[in-house]
Coordinates of C-alpha atoms in Angstrom, one line a residue:
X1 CA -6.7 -30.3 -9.9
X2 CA -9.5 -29.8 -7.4
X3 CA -11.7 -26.4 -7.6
X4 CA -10.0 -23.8 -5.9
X5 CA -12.7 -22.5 -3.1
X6 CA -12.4 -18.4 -4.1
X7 CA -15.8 -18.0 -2.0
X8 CA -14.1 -19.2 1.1
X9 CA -11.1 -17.4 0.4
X10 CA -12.7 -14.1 -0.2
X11 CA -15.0 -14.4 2.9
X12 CA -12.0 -15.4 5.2
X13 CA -9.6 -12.7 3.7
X14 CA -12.4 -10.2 4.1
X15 CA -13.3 -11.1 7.3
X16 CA -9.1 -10.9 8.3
X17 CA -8.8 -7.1 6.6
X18 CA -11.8 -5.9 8.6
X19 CA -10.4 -7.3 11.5
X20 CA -6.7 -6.0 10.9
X21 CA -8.0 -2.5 10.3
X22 CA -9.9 -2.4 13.1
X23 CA -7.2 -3.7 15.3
X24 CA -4.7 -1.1 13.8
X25 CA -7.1 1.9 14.3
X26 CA -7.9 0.9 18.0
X27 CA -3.9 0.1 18.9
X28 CA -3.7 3.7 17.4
X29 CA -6.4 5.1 19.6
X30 CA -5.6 3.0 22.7
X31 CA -1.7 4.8 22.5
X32 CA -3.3 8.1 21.6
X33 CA -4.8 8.1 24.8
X34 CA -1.9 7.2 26.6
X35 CA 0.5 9.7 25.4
X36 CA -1.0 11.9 22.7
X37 CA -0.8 14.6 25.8
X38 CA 2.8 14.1 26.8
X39 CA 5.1 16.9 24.5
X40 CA 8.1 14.5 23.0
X41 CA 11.5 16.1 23.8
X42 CA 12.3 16.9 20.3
X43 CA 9.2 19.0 20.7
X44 CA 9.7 21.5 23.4
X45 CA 9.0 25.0 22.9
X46 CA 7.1 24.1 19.7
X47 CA 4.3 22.0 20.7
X48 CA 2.1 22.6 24.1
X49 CA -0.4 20.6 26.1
X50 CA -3.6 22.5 24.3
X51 CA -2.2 21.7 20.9
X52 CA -1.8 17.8 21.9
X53 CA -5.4 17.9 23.1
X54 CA -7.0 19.4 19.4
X55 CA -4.8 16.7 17.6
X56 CA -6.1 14.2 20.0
X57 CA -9.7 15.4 19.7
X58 CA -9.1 16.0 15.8
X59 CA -7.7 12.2 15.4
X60 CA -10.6 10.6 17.8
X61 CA -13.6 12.3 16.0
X62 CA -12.1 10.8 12.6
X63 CA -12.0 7.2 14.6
X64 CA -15.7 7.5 15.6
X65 CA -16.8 8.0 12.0
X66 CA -14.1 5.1 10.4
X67 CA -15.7 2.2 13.0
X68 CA -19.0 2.5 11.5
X69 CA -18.1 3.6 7.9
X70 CA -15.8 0.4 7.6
X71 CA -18.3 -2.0 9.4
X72 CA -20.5 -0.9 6.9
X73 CA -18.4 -1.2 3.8
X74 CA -17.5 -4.6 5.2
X75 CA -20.8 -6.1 5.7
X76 CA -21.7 -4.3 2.5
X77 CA -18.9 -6.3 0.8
X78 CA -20.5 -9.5 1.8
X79 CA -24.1 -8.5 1.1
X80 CA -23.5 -7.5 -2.5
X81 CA -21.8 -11.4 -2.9
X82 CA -24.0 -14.0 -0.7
X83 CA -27.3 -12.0 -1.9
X84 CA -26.2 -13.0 -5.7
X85 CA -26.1 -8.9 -6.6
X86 CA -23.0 -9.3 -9.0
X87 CA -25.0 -12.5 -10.7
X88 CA -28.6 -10.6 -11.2
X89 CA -27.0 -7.6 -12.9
X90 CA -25.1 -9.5 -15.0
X91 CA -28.0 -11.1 -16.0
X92 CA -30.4 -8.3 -16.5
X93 CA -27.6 -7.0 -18.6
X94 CA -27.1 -9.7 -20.6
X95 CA -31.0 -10.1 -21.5
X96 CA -31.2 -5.6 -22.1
X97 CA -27.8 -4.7 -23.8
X98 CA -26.9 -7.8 -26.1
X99 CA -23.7 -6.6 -26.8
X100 CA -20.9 -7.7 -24.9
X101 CA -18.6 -4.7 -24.4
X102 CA -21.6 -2.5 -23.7
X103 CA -22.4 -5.1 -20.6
X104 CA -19.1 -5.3 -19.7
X105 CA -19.0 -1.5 -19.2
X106 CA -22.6 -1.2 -17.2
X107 CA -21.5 -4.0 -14.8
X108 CA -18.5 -3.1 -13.6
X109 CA -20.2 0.6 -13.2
X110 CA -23.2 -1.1 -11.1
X111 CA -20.8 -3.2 -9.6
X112 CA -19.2 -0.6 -7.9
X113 CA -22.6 1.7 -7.7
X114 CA -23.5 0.6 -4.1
X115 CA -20.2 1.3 -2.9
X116 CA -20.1 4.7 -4.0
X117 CA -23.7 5.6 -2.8
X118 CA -22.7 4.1 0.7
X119 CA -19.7 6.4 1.1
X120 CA -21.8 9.5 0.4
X121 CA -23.0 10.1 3.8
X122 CA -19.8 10.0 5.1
X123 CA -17.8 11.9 3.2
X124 CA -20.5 14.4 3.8
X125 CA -20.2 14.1 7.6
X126 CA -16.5 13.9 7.4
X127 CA -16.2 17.1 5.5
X128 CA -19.0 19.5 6.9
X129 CA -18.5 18.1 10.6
X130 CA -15.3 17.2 11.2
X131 CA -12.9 19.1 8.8
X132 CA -15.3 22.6 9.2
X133 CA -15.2 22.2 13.2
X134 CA -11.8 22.1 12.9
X135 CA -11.5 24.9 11.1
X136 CA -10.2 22.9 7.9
X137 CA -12.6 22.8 5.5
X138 CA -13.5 25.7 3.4
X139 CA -15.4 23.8 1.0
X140 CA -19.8 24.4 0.3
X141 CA -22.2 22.0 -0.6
X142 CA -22.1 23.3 -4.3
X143 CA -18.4 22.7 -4.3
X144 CA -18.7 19.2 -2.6
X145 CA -21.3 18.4 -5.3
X146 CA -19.1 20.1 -8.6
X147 CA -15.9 18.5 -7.3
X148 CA -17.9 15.3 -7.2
X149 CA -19.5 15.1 -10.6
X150 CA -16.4 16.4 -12.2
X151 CA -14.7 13.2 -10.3
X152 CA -17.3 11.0 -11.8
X153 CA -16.9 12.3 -15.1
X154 CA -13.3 12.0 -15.4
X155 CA -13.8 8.3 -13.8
X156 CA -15.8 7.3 -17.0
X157 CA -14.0 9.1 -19.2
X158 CA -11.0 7.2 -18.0
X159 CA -12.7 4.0 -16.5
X160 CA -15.1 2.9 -19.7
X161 CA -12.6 2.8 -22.6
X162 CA -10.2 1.0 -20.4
X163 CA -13.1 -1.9 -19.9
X164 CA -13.9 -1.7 -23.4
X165 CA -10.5 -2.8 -24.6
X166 CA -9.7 -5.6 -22.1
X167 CA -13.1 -7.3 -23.3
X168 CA -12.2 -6.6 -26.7
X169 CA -8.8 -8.1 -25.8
X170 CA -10.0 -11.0 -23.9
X171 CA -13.2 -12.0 -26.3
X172 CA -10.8 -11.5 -29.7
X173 CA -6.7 -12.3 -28.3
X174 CA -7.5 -14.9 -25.6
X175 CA -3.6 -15.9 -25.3
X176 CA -1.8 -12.6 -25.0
X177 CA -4.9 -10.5 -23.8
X178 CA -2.9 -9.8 -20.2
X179 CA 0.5 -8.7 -22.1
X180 CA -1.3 -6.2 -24.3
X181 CA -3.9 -4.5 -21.6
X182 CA -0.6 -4.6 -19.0
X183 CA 1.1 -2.3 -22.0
X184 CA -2.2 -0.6 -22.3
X185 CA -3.0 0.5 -18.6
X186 CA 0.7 1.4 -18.3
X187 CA 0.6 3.7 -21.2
X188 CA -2.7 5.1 -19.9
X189 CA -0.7 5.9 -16.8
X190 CA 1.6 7.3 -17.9
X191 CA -0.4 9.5 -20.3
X192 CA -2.7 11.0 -17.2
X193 CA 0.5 11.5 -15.6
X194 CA 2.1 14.0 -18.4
X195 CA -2.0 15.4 -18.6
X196 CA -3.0 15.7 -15.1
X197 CA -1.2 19.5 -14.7
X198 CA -2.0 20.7 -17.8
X199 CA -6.0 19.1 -18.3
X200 CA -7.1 17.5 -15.2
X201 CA -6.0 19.6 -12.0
X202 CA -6.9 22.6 -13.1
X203 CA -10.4 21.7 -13.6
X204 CA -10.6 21.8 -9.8
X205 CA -8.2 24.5 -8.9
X206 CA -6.4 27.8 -10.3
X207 CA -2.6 27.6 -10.7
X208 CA -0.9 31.0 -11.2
X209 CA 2.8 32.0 -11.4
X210 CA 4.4 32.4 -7.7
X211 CA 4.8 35.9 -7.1
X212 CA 7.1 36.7 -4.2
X213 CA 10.2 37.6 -5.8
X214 CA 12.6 36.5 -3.0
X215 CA 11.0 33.2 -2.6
X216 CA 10.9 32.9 -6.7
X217 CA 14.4 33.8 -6.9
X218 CA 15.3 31.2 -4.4
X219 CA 13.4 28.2 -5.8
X220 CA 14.5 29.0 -9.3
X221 CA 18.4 28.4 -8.3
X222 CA 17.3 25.5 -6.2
X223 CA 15.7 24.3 -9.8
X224 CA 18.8 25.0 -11.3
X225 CA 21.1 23.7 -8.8
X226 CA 19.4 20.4 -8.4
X227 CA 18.8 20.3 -12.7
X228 CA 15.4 20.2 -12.8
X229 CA 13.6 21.6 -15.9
X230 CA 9.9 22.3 -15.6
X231 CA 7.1 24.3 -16.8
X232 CA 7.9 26.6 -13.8
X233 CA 7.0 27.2 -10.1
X234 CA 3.0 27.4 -9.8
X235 CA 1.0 28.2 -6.6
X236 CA -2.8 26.3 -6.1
X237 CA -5.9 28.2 -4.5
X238 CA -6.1 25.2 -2.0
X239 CA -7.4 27.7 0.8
X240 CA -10.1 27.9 -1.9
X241 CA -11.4 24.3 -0.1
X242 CA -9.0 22.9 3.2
X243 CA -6.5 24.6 5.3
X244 CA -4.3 21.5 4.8
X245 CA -1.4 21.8 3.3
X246 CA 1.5 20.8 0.5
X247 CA 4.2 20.7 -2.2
X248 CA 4.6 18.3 -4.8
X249 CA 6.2 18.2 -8.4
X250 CA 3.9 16.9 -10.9
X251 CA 3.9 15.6 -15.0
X252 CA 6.8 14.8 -16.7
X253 CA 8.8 15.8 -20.0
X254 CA 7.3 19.3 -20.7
X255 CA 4.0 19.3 -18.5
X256 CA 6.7 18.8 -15.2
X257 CA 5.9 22.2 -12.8
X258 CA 6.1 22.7 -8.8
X259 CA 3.3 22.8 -6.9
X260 CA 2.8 25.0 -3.5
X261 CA -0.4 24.8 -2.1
X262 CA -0.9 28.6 -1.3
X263 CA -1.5 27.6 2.3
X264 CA 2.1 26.3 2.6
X265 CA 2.9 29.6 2.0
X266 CA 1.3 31.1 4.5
X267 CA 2.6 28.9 7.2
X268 CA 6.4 28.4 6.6
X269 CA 9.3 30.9 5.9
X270 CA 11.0 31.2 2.6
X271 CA 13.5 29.0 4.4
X272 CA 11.4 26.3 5.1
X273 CA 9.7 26.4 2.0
X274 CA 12.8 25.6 -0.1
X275 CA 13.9 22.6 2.6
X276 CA 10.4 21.7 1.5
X277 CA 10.9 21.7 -1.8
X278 CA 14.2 20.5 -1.9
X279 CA 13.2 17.3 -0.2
X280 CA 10.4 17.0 -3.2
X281 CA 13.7 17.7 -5.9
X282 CA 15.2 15.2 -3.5
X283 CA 12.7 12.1 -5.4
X284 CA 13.4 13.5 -8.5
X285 CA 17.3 13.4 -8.1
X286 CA 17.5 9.8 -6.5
X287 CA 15.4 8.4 -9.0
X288 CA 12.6 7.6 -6.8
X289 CA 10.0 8.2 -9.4
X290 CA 11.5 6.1 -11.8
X291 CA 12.2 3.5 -9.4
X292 CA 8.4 3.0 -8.5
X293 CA 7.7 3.4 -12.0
X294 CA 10.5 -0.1 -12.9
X295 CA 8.5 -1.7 -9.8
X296 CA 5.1 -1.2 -10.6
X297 CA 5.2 -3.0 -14.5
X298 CA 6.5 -6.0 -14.0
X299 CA 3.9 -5.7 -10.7
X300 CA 0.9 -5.6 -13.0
X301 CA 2.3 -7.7 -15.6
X302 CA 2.4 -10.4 -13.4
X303 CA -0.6 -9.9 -11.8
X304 CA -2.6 -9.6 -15.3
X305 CA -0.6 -12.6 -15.9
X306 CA -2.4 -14.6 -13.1
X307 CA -5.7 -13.1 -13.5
X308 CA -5.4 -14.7 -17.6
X309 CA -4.7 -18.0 -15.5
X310 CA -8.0 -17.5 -13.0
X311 CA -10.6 -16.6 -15.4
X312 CA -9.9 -19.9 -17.6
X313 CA -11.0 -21.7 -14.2
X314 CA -15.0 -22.7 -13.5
X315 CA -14.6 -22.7 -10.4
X316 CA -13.7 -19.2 -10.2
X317 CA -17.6 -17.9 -11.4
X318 CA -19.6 -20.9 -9.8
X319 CA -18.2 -20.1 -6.4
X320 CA -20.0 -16.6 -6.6
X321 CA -23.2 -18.0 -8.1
X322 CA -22.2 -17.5 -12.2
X323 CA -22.9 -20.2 -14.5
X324 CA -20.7 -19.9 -17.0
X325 CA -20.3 -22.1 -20.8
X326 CA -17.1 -24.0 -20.8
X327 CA -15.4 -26.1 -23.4
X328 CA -13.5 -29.6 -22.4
X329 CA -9.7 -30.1 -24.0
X330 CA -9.1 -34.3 -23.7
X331 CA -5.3 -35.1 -23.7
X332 CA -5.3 -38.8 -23.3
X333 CA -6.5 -39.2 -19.7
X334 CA -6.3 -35.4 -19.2
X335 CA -9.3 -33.8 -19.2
X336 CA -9.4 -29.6 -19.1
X337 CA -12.5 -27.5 -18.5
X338 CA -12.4 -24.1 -19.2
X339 CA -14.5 -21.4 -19.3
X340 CA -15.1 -19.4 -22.9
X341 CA -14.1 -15.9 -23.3
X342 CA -17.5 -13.9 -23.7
X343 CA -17.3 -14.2 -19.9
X344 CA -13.7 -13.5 -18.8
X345 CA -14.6 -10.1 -17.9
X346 CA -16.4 -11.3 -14.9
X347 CA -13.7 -13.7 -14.0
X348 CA -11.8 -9.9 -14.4
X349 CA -13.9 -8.3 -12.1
X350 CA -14.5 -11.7 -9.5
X351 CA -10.2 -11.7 -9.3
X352 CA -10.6 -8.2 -8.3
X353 CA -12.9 -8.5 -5.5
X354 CA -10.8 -11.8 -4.4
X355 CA -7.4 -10.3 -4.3
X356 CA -9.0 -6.7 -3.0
X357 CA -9.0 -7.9 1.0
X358 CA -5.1 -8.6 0.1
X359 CA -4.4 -5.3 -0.3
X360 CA -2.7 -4.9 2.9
X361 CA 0.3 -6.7 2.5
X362 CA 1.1 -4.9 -0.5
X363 CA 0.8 -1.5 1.4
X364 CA 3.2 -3.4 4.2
X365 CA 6.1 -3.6 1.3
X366 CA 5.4 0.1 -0.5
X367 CA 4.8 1.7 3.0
X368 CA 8.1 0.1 3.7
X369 CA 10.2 1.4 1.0
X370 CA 8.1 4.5 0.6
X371 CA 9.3 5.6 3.8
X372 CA 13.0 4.8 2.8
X373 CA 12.5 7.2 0.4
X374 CA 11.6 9.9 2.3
X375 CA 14.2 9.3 4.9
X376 CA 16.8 10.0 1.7
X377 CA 14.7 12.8 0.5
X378 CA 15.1 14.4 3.5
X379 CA 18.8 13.6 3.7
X380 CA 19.0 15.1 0.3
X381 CA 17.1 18.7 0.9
X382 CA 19.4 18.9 4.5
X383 CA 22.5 18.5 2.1
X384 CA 21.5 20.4 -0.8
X385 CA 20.4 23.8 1.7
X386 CA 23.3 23.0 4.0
X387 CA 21.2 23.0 6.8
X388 CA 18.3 20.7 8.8
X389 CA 17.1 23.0 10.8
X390 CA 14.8 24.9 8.5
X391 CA 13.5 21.0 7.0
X392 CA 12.9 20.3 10.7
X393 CA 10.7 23.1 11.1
X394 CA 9.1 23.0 8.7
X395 CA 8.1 19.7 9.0
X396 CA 7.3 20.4 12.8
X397 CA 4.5 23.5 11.5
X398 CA 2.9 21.1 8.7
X399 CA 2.5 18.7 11.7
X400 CA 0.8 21.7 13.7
X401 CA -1.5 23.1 11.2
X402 CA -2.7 19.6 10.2
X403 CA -3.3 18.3 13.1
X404 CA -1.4 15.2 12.9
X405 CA -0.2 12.6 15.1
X406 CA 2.9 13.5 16.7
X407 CA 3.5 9.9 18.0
X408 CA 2.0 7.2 16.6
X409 CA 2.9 3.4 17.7
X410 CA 5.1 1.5 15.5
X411 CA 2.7 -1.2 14.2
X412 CA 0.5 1.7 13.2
X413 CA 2.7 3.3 10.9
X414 CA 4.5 -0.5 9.8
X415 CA 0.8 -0.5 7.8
X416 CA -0.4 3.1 7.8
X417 CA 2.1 5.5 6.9
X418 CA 3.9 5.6 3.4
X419 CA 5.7 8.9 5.5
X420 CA 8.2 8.1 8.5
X421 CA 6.8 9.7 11.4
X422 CA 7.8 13.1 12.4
X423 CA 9.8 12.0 15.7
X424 CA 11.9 9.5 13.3
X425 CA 12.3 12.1 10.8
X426 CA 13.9 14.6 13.6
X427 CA 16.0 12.2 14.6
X428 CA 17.1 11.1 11.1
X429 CA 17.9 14.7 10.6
X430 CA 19.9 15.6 14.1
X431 CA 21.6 12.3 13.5
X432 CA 22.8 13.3 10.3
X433 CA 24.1 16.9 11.6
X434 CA 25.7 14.6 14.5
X435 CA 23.4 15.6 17.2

């Protein structure tokens, strides 16, 4: 079998995903500009010309920052490979650490070092321009800073053990090393999932007990209606940092609880607030959680699978400049080269940075049945309040207040949008009523 040419690939896929975001954002801006001032019908009397202009404004400042913060990530991406980074900090490792599973760790944390540092500025710009001209962000520097060095924290505290075990796995069970870190990562997942309310989110935000007996009393017999048992109905001091706003269920088995983000509470009616909610019960009820869950293992199962395959190749480490020990199997006139295990966690990491540019196909299919989802979630909260109306205003004011696109083109959201857009989602919902 001749050498698979994973350089060529990489640069060529790269290249593709720079230039398929880039054509997305500006078919996005181009239709922005050409009717991101006209008020859709559906919107009459709840949308006006000056809004249409801040959304517009709000959407373009965000563009002007993504074209050079993606150029640079991209030509980033391609530094870091043709300058042989990866290779010199794999060897500097190797000579300092002379333990595997410690260099294992350290590279893949200065692997993705430059990345992080180059997003910095950015974010920065992104939240102390953009989101505080717009009256979004409530956040200080000290904040920015706290928020980040928590996230860092909780990245190595989840990140570094999780490296540790698929060396271990790949230097010490070479044959079934993808089957057991596949059942590894999932229970990981699974685990930060039940901790994330109870450990994890409230190290960045306070959660206390709603308080407005009407709305409590209405949500609780939407909980009971719907038969959903949780830790109860919690409201987060998002105001505390954005203006944006939200609901969402979160954990599962005795850490589940509703979320309101106290700013959804301050822009919708106790009406709108349990359409809201209901369409969040409405994932729970049609097994929408559980369905991405039963998609998503045998998804890294056979992708670990084909990674075991990949780092057994040569081919895979000399095409980025590695030069890796291999060991030849003769079968009569078969000869097999492949590469010994103290290395695999590069070939780990090099499958990574190969498939990573691919990553937009696989948003085309979850995009795709995300938004089915919240088409029937939607479908569900109309049924389960008897009415569409208060869902469809609701859904109109979170549009408002966040500033988002009221009519995006198609292509746009085929890649973009895991939500239908809110013009689709009217008309789902007036279609349903038989409007």
């Amino acid at each position: 079998m001749p050498p698979i040419p994973f350089l060529t690939i990489f640069i060529i896929a790269s290249t593709l995903n720079f230039l398929l975001e880039e054509g997305l954002e500006f078919i996005d801006y181009k239709a922005r500009k050409k009717n991101g001032g006209k008020v859709p019908k559906e919107l009459f009397g709840y949308a006006d010309s000056r809004l249409l202009k801040k959304t517009c404004e709000y959407e373009d400042e965000k563009y002007r920052l993504f074209i050079p913060e993606h150029a640079a990530a991209f030509v980033l991406s391609l530094v870091l490979v043709l300058s042989g980074y990866y290779v010199a900090v794999y060897r500097q490792l190797s000579q300092v650490t002379g333990n595997g599973t410690i260099t294992a760790i350290l590279f893949f944390l200065l692997a993705s070092l430059p990345d992080a540092v180059l997003s910095v500025p950015f974010d920065f710009k992104r939240e102390f321009d953009i989101e505080k001209r717009y009256g979004f962000s409530n956040m200080t520097v000290g904040m920015w800073l706290l928020d980040g060095l928590k996230g860092i924290f909780l990245g190595l505290l989840i990140s570094c053990p999780l490296i540790a075990l698929a060396n271990v796995l790949l230097l010490y069970l070479p044959g079934c090393w993808w089957i057991l870190l596949a059942a590894a990562y999932i229970a990981l997942s699974l685990a930060i999932t039940f901790l994330y309310p109870l450990v994890i989110a409230p190290l960045f935000n306070k959660f206390t007990p709603l308080e407005s007996a009407e709305l409590k009393l209405r949500l609780e017999a939407l909980l009971e209606k719907t038969g959903f048992q949780s830790q109860g109905i919690f409201v987060m001091d998002a105001s505390k940092r954005s203006r944006h706003s939200n609901a969402y269920f979160t954990g599962f088995g005795r850490s589940k609880r509703v979320v309101l983000y106290d700013t959804l509470l301050d822009q919708l009616s106790v009406d709108e607030t349990e359409s809201v909610l209901a369409h969040e019960l409405g994932h729970y009820k049609l097994s929408h959680i559980i369905r991405r869950l039963f998609a998503v293992i045998p998804l890294v199962v056979i992708s670990l699978f084909a990674v075991s395959v990949l780092v057994k190749m040569p081919s895979l480490y000399s095409a980025f400049g590695f030069q890796a020990e291999t060991s030849v199997v003769l079968d009569g006139e078969t000869r097999t080269e492949t590469v010994l295990p103290y290395i695999h966690f590069i070939g780990l990491f090099l499958c990574g940075l190969v498939a990573g540019p691919f990553s937009p196909l696989l948003s085309l299919v979850s995009n795709f049945f995300s938004r089915r989802d919240e088409f029937q979630a939607d479908a569900f909260s109309a049924e389960t309040c008897g009415r569409s109306r208060s869902l469809v205003t609701a859904l109109i004011k979170l549009h408002k207040e966040n500033l988002s696109e009221l009519t995006p083109p198609k292509l746009y959201c085929v890649f973009k949008y895991n939500h239908p857009p809110l013009l689709e989602r009217i008309r789902a919902l007036k279609k349903a009523d038989g409007d």
